[in-house]
Amino acid sequence: MQEKYLGEFEQMVMLAILKLADNAYGVSIRELLIDAIGRDVSVGALYTTLERLEKKGLLTSSQGEAIAQRGGRAKKFYVVSGQGKQALNRSKNALETLWQGIQLKHKALYA
């Protein structure tokens, strides 16, 4: 079976989950993406990606306890699976290999 590479957004979501460790749930993942990389992600796009990654076996999830502040709803926490970590490493190595010897030069813009 040929291994698939992760898309850019999938990688960002998975890395955010790894950074957040035990506090990785939808809102915290979205806030980290906004704060760390300035990417304002729609809630729908985030949850669609989380669901897709979980179906691929790259994430696992578990329900936290229901709390009154959330109207009795429980948070869904995410963890990157071993297979997910392998996929991240594969993508990282592929990008590092492709970037070797490349230097992007750009001209400064003058007013």
C-alpha positions as a LaTeX table, in Angstrom:
\begin{tabular}{lrrr}
\hline
Residue & $x$ (\AA) & $y$ (\AA) & $z$ (\AA) \\
\hline
Met1 & 0.00 & 0.00 & 0.00 \\
Gln2 & 1.38 & 3.39 & $-0.99$ \\
Glu3 & 1.62 & 5.85 & 1.88 \\
Lys4 & $-0.19$ & 9.14 & 1.41 \\
Tyr5 & 1.32 & 12.46 & 2.35 \\
Leu6 & $-0.46$ & 14.96 & 4.51 \\
Gly7 & $-1.76$ & 18.25 & 3.22 \\
Glu8 & $-0.48$ & 21.49 & 4.73 \\
Phe9 & $-3.59$ & 22.14 & 6.83 \\
Glu10 & $-3.67$ & 18.53 & 8.05 \\
Gln11 & $-0.08$ & 18.90 & 9.21 \\
Met12 & $-0.85$ & 22.17 & 11.00 \\
Val13 & $-3.83$ & 20.63 & 12.80 \\
Met14 & $-1.84$ & 17.59 & 13.88 \\
Leu15 & 1.11 & 19.69 & 15.06 \\
Ala16 & $-1.27$ & 21.90 & 17.05 \\
Ile17 & $-2.68$ & 18.77 & 18.72 \\
Leu18 & 0.83 & 17.61 & 19.63 \\
Lys19 & 1.65 & 21.05 & 21.08 \\
Leu20 & $-1.56$ & 21.17 & 23.10 \\
Ala21 & $-1.05$ & 17.65 & 24.48 \\
Asp22 & $-3.84$ & 16.88 & 26.99 \\
Asn23 & $-5.70$ & 20.09 & 26.16 \\
Ala24 & $-6.30$ & 19.44 & 22.44 \\
Tyr25 & $-9.97$ & 20.01 & 21.66 \\
Gly26 & $-11.65$ & 21.98 & 18.89 \\
Val27 & $-11.59$ & 25.47 & 20.39 \\
Ser28 & $-8.03$ & 25.18 & 21.74 \\
Ile29 & $-6.75$ & 23.83 & 18.41 \\
Arg30 & $-8.42$ & 26.70 & 16.53 \\
Glu31 & $-7.04$ & 29.30 & 18.97 \\
Leu32 & $-3.50$ & 27.91 & 18.65 \\
Leu33 & $-3.68$ & 28.06 & 14.86 \\
Ile34 & $-4.84$ & 31.68 & 15.05 \\
Asp35 & $-2.24$ & 32.69 & 17.66 \\
Ala36 & 0.76 & 30.75 & 16.38 \\
Ile37 & 0.47 & 31.18 & 12.63 \\
Gly38 & $-2.18$ & 33.83 & 12.15 \\
Arg39 & $-4.48$ & 31.47 & 10.33 \\
Asp40 & $-8.13$ & 32.08 & 11.13 \\
Val41 & $-9.78$ & 28.74 & 10.53 \\
Ser42 & $-13.52$ & 28.26 & 10.24 \\
Val43 & $-14.97$ & 25.91 & 12.82 \\
Gly44 & $-16.49$ & 23.80 & 10.04 \\
Ala45 & $-13.19$ & 23.38 & 8.20 \\
Leu46 & $-11.43$ & 22.39 & 11.42 \\
Tyr47 & $-13.99$ & 19.78 & 12.44 \\
Thr48 & $-14.15$ & 18.37 & 8.91 \\
Thr49 & $-10.36$ & 17.95 & 8.97 \\
Leu50 & $-10.38$ & 16.42 & 12.47 \\
Glu51 & $-13.05$ & 13.92 & 11.37 \\
Arg52 & $-11.14$ & 13.03 & 8.19 \\
Leu53 & $-7.87$ & 12.51 & 10.10 \\
Glu54 & $-9.63$ & 10.33 & 12.65 \\
Lys55 & $-11.21$ & 8.20 & 9.90 \\
Lys56 & $-7.73$ & 7.72 & 8.40 \\
Gly57 & $-6.49$ & 6.48 & 11.78 \\
Leu58 & $-4.11$ & 9.43 & 12.22 \\
Leu59 & $-5.98$ & 10.77 & 15.27 \\
Thr60 & $-7.96$ & 9.29 & 18.11 \\
Ser61 & $-10.52$ & 11.10 & 20.20 \\
Ser62 & $-12.19$ & 10.77 & 23.56 \\
Gln63 & $-15.00$ & 12.58 & 25.32 \\
Gly64 & $-14.22$ & 14.65 & 28.38 \\
Glu65 & $-16.68$ & 15.21 & 31.18 \\
Ala66 & $-19.77$ & 17.32 & 30.60 \\
Ile67 & $-19.51$ & 20.71 & 32.28 \\
Ala68 & $-22.11$ & 23.32 & 33.14 \\
Gln69 & $-20.21$ & 26.16 & 31.38 \\
Arg70 & $-20.73$ & 24.29 & 28.10 \\
Gly71 & $-24.43$ & 23.72 & 28.69 \\
Gly72 & $-23.76$ & 20.20 & 29.91 \\
Arg73 & $-21.83$ & 19.25 & 26.78 \\
Ala74 & $-18.52$ & 17.42 & 26.89 \\
Lys75 & $-15.34$ & 18.44 & 25.09 \\
Lys76 & $-13.94$ & 16.03 & 22.53 \\
Phe77 & $-10.19$ & 15.68 & 23.01 \\
Tyr78 & $-7.82$ & 14.61 & 20.23 \\
Val79 & $-4.53$ & 12.71 & 20.25 \\
Val80 & $-2.19$ & 12.03 & 17.32 \\
Ser81 & $-1.90$ & 8.26 & 16.88 \\
Gly82 & 1.32 & 6.38 & 16.20 \\
Gln83 & 0.30 & 6.14 & 12.56 \\
Gly84 & $-0.29$ & 9.91 & 12.58 \\
Lys85 & 3.19 & 10.57 & 13.97 \\
Gln86 & 4.67 & 8.38 & 11.23 \\
Ala87 & 2.73 & 10.34 & 8.60 \\
Leu88 & 3.99 & 13.64 & 10.05 \\
Asn89 & 7.57 & 12.39 & 9.99 \\
Arg90 & 7.18 & 11.18 & 6.40 \\
Ser91 & 5.82 & 14.57 & 5.31 \\
Lys92 & 8.53 & 16.47 & 7.21 \\
Asn93 & 11.30 & 14.34 & 5.67 \\
Ala94 & 9.86 & 14.72 & 2.16 \\
Leu95 & 9.69 & 18.50 & 2.50 \\
Glu96 & 13.21 & 18.73 & 3.95 \\
Thr97 & 14.53 & 16.66 & 1.05 \\
Leu98 & 12.79 & 18.83 & $-1.52$ \\
Trp99 & 13.94 & 22.08 & 0.16 \\
Gln100 & 17.62 & 21.05 & 0.10 \\
Gly101 & 19.59 & 23.46 & $-2.05$ \\
Ile102 & 16.69 & 25.83 & $-2.63$ \\
Gln103 & 16.96 & 29.45 & $-1.62$ \\
Leu104 & 14.10 & 31.75 & $-2.39$ \\
Lys105 & 15.23 & 35.23 & $-3.24$ \\
His106 & 12.87 & 38.10 & $-3.60$ \\
Lys107 & 13.38 & 41.68 & $-4.56$ \\
Ala108 & 12.57 & 44.30 & $-1.99$ \\
Leu109 & 9.74 & 46.56 & $-2.97$ \\
Tyr110 & 10.54 & 50.24 & $-2.91$ \\
Ala111 & 7.95 & 53.00 & $-2.82$ \\
\hline
\end{tabular}
